[in-house]
CSV table of C-alpha atoms and ligand atoms in Angstrom, one decimal:
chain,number,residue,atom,x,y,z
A,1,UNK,CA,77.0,112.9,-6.2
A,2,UNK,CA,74.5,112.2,-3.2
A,3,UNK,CA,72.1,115.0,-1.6
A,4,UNK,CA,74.1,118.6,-1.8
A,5,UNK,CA,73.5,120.6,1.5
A,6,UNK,CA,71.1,123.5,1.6
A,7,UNK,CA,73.8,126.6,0.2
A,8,UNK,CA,73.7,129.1,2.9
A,9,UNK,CA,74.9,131.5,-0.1
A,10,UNK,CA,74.9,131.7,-3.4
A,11,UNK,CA,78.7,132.6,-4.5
A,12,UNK,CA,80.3,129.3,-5.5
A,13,UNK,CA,77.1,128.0,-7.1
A,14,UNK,CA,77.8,125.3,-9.9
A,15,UNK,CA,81.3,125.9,-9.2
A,16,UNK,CA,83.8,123.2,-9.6
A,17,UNK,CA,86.1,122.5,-6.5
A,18,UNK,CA,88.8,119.8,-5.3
A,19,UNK,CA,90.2,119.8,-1.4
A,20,UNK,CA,93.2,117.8,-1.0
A,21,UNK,CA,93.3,116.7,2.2
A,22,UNK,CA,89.6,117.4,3.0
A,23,UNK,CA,89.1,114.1,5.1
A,24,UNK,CA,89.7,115.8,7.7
A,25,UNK,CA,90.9,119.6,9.6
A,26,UNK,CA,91.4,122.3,7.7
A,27,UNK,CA,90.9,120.9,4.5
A,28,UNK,CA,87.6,119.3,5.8
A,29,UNK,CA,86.2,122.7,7.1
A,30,UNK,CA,86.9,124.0,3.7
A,31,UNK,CA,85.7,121.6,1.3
A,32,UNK,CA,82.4,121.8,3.5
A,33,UNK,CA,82.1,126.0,3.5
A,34,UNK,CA,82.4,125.5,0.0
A,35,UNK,CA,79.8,123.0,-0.3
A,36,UNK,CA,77.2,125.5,1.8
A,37,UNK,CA,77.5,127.9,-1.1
A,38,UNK,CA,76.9,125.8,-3.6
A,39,UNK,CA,80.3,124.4,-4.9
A,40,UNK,CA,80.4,120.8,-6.1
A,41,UNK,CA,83.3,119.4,-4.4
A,42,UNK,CA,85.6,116.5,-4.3
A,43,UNK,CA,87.8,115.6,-1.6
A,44,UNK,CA,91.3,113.3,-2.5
A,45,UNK,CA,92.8,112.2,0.5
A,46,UNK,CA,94.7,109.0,1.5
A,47,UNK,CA,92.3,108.7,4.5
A,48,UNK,CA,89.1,107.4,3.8
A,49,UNK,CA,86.9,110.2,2.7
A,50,UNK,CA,83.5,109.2,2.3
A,51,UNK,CA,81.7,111.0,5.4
A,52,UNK,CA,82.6,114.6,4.7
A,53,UNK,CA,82.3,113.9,0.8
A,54,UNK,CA,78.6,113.0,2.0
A,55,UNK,CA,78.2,116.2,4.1
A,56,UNK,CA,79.3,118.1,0.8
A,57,UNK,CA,77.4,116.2,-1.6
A,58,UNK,CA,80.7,115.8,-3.0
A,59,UNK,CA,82.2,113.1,-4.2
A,60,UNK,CA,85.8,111.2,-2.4
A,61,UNK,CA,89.0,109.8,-4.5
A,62,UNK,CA,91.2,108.3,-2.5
A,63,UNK,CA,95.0,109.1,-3.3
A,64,UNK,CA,98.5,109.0,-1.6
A,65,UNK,CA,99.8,112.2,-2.8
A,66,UNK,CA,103.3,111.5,-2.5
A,67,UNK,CA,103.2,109.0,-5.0
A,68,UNK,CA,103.4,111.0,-8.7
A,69,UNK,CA,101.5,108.7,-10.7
A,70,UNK,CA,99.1,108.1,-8.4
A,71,UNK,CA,98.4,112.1,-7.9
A,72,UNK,CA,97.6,112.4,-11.6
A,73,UNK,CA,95.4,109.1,-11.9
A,74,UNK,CA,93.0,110.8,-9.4
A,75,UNK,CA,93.6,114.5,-10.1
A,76,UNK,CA,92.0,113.0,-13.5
A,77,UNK,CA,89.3,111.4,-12.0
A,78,UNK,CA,88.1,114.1,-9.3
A,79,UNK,CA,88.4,116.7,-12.5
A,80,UNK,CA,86.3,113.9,-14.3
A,81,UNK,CA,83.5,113.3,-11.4
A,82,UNK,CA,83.1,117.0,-11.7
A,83,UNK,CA,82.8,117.6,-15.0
A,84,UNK,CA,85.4,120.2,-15.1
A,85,UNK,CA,87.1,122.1,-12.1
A,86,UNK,CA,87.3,126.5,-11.4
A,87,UNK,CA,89.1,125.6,-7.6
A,88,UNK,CA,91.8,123.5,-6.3
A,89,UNK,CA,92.8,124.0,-2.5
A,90,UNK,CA,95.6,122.2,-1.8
A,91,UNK,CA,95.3,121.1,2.1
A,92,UNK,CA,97.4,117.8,2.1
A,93,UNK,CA,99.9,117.9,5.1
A,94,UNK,CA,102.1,116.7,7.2
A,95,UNK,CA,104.0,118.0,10.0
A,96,UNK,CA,106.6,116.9,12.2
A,97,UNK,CA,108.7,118.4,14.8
A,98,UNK,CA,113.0,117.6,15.0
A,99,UNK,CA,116.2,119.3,15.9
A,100,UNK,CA,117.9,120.5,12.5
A,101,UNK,CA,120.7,118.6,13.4
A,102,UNK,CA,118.6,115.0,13.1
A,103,UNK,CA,117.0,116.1,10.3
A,104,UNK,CA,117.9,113.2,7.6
A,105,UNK,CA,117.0,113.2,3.9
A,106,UNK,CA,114.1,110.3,4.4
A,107,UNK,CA,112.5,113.3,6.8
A,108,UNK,CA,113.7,115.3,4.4
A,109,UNK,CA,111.9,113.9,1.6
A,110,UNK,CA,109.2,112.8,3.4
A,111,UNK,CA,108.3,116.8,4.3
A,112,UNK,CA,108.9,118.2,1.2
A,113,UNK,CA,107.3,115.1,-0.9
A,114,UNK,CA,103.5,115.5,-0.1
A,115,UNK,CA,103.9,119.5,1.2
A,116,UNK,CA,105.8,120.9,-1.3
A,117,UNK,CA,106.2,118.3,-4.4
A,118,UNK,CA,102.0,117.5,-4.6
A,119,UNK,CA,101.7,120.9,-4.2
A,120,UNK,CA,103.4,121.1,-7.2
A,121,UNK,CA,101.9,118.8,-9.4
A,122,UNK,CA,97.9,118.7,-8.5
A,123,UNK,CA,99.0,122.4,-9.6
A,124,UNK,CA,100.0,121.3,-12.6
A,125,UNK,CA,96.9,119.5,-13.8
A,126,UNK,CA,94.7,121.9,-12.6
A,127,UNK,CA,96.2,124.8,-14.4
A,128,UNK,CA,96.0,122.7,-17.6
A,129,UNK,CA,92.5,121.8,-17.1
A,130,UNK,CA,91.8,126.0,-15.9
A,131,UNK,CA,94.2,126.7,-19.3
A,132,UNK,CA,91.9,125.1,-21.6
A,133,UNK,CA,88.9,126.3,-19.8
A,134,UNK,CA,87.9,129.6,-18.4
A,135,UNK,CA,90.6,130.0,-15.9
A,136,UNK,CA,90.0,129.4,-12.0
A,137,UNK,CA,91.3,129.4,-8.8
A,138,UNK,CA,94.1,127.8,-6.5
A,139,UNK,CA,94.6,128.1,-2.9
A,140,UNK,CA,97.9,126.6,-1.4
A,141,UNK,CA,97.6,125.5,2.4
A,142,UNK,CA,101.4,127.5,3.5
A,143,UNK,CA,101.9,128.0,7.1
A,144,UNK,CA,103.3,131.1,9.4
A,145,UNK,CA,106.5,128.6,9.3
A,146,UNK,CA,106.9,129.8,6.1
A,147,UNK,CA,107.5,133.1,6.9
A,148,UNK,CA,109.0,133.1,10.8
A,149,UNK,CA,110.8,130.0,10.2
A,150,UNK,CA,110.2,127.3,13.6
A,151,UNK,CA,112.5,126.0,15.8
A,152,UNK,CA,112.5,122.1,15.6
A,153,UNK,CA,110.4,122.5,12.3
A,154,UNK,CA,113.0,123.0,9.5
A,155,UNK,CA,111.7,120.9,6.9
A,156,UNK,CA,108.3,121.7,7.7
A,157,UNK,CA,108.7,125.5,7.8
A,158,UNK,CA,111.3,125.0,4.2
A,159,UNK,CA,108.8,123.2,2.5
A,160,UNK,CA,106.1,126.0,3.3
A,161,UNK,CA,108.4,128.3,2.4
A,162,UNK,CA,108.5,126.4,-1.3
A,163,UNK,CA,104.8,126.7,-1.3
A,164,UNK,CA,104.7,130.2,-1.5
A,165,UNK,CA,107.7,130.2,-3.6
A,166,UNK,CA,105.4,128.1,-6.0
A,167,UNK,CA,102.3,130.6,-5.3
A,168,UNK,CA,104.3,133.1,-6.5
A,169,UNK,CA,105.6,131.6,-9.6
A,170,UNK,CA,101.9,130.5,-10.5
A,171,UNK,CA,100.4,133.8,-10.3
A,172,UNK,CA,102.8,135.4,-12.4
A,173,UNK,CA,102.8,132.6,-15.2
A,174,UNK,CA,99.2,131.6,-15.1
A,175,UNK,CA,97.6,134.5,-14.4
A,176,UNK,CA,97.0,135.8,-18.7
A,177,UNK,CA,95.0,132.5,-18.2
A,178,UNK,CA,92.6,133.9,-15.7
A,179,UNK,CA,94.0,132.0,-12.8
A,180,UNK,CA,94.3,133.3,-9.9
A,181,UNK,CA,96.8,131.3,-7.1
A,182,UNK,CA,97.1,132.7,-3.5
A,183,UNK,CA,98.4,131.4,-0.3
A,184,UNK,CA,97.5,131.3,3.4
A,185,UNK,CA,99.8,131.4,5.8
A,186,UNK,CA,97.9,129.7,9.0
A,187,UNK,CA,99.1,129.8,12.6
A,188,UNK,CA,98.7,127.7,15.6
A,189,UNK,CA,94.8,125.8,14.0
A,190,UNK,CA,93.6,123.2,16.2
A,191,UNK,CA,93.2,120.2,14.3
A,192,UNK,CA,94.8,116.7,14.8
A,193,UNK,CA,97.8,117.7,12.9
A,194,UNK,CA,100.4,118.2,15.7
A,195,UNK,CA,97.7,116.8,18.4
A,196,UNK,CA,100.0,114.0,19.3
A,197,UNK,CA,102.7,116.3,21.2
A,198,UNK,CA,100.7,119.2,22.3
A,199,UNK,CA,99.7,120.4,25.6
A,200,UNK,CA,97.7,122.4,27.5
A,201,UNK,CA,100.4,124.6,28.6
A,202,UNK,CA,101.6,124.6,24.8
A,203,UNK,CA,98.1,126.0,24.1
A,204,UNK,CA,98.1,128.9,26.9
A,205,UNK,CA,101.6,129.9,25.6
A,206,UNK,CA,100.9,129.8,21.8
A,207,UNK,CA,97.1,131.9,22.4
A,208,UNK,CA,99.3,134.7,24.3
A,209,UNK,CA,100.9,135.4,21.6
A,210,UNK,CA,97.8,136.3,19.9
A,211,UNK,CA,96.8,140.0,20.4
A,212,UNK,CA,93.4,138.5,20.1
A,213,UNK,CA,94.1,136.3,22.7
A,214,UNK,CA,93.0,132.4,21.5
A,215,UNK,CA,94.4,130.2,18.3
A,216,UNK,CA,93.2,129.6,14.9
A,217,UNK,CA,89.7,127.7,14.4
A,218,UNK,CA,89.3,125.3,11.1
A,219,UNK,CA,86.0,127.6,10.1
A,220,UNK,CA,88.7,130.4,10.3
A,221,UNK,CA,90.9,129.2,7.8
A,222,UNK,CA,87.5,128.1,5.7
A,223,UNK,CA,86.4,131.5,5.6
A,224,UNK,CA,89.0,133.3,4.3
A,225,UNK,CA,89.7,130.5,1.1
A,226,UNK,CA,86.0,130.7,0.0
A,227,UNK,CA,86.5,134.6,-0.3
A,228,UNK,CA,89.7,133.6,-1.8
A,229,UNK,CA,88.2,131.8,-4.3
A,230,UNK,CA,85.4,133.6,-5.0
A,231,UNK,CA,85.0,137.0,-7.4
A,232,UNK,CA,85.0,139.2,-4.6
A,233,UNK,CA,89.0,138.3,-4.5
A,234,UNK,CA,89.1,138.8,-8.3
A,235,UNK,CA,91.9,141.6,-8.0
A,236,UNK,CA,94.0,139.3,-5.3
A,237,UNK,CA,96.2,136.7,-6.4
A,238,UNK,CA,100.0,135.7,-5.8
A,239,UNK,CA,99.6,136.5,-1.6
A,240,UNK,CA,100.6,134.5,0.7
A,241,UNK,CA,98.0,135.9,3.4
A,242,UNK,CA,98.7,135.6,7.4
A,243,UNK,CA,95.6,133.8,9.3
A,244,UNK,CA,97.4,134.3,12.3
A,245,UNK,CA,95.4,136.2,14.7
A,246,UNK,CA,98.0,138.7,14.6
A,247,UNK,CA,101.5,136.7,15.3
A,248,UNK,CA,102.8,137.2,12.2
A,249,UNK,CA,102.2,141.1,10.9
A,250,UNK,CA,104.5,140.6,7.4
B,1,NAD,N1,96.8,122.9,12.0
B,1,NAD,C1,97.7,123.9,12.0
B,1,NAD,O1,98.0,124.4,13.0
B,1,NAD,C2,98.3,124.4,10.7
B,1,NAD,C3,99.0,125.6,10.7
B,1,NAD,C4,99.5,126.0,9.5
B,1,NAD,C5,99.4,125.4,8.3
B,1,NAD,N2,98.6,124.2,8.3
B,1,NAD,C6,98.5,123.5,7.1
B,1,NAD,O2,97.1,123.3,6.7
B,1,NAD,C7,97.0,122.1,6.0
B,1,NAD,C8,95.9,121.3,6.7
B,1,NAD,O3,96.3,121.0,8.0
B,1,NAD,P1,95.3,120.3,9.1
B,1,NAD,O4,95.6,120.9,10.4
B,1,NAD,O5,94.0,120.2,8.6
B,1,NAD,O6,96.0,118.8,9.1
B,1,NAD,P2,95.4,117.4,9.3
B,1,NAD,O7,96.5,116.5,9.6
B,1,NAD,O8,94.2,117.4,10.2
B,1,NAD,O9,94.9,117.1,7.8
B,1,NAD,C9,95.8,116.9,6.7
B,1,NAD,C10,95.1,116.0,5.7
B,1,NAD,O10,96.1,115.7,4.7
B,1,NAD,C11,96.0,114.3,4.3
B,1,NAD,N3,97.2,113.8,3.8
B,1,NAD,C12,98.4,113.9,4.4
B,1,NAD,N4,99.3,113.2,3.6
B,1,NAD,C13,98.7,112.8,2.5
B,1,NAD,C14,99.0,112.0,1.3
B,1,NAD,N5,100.3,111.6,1.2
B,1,NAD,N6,98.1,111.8,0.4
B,1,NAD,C15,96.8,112.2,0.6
B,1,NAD,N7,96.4,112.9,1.7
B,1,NAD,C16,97.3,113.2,2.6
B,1,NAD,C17,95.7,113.6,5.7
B,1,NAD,O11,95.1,112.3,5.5
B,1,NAD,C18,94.7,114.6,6.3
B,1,NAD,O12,93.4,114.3,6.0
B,1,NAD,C19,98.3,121.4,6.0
B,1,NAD,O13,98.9,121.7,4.8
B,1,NAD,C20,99.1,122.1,7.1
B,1,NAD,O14,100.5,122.1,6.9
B,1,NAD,C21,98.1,123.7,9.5
């Protein structure tokens, strides 16, 4: 691991952490809060990952997420390059917009493979690495989709939908081991994801229908996971927690 940053807090100090997806976004702006208070963190993404590993003093493992074998290969080796692991945030993504009528099983699949399916099994061995430890934490990346639905986002929002399903299941089997699993359930965040068809007038609309008045921020979403994974959340688990200025109130 290279030069840690100065920890502007104390509450993840020596504490174990892997992002999925932390190359960039969301994920990124997590696995670096993290870092500030004094996680050691590792970052698997199928982008190269090295730069914000550096920022963390973390380490990167590359991985395509959709592909089983390789998941476990390098959920083996992040849990190794740490020594052990007490958080996994699962931030790995993709989204992409079609009528439900053109919806085909490759889109299908694709959706639910790395959303849903990794979700699944980075789960899997972290639990049994948390199991045969002292517990720890897991924070699944869900989406307001999962709860409003989305026009012209059907897979997306259904394979959200099967990440809180899988919160849910998680906290209730996993938590007599001391692990606690929680969701958040972003809005509109600007990131690149989605960047490609957005516009301005896209952005005006979507920040109206904030009562606060603007969209989600990457810092926002890293806020509320270190609290998630830290003991101040010790009594909250199996949520699936809106981070949507106010657009989605259940
Ligand atoms: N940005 C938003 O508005 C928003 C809203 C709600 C939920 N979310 C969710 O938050 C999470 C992060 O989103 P983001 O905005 O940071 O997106 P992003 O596209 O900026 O980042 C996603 C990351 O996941 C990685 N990834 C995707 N497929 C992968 C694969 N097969 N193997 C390994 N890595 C893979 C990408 O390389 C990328 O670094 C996603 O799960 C997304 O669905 C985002």
């Amino acid at each position: 691991m290279t030069a840690p940053p100065v920890p502007t807090s104390n509450r993840h100090t020596a504490r174990r952490a892997i992002v999925t997806g932390g190359a960039r976004g969301i994920g990124a702006a997590i696995a670096t809060h993290l870092a500030r208070e004094g996680a050691h963190v590792a970052i698997m993404d199928r982008l190269p990952a090295d730069q914000t590993a550096l920022a963390c003093g973390g380490i990167a493992v590359a991985v395509d997420l959709t592909d089983p074998a390789d998941t476990s290969r390098a959920m083996a080796e992040a849990i190794d390059g740490l020594g052990g692991l007490d958080v996994l945030v699962n931030s790995a993504g993709i989204f992409a917009l079609s009528p439900l009528l053109d919806i085909d099983v490759a889109a299908w699949d694709a959706m639910v493979d790395i959303n849903a399916r990794a979700t699944l099994l980075t789960m899997q061995s972290a639990a049994r690495q948390m199991i045969a430890g002292d517990g720890g934490v897991i924070i699944n990346l869900a989406s307001m989709a999962a709860k409003s639905g989305g026009a012209m986002e059907a897979h997306y929002a259904a394979s959200k939908a099967a990440v809180v399903a899988l919160t849910r299941a998680a906290a209730l089997e996993w938590g007599p081991h001391g692990i606690r699993v929680n969701a958040i359930c972003p809005g509109y965040v600007l990131t690149e994801m989605g960047a490609a068809t957005r516009t301005a007038d896209q952005v005006a609309e979507w920040s109206s229908r904030s009562p606060l008045g603007r969209l989600g921020a990457p810092a926002d979403v890293a806020e509320l996971a270190a609290y998630l994974a830290s003991d101040a959340a010790s009594y909250i688990t199996g949520q699936a927690l809106n981070l949507t200025g106010g657009m989605v109130m259940h």
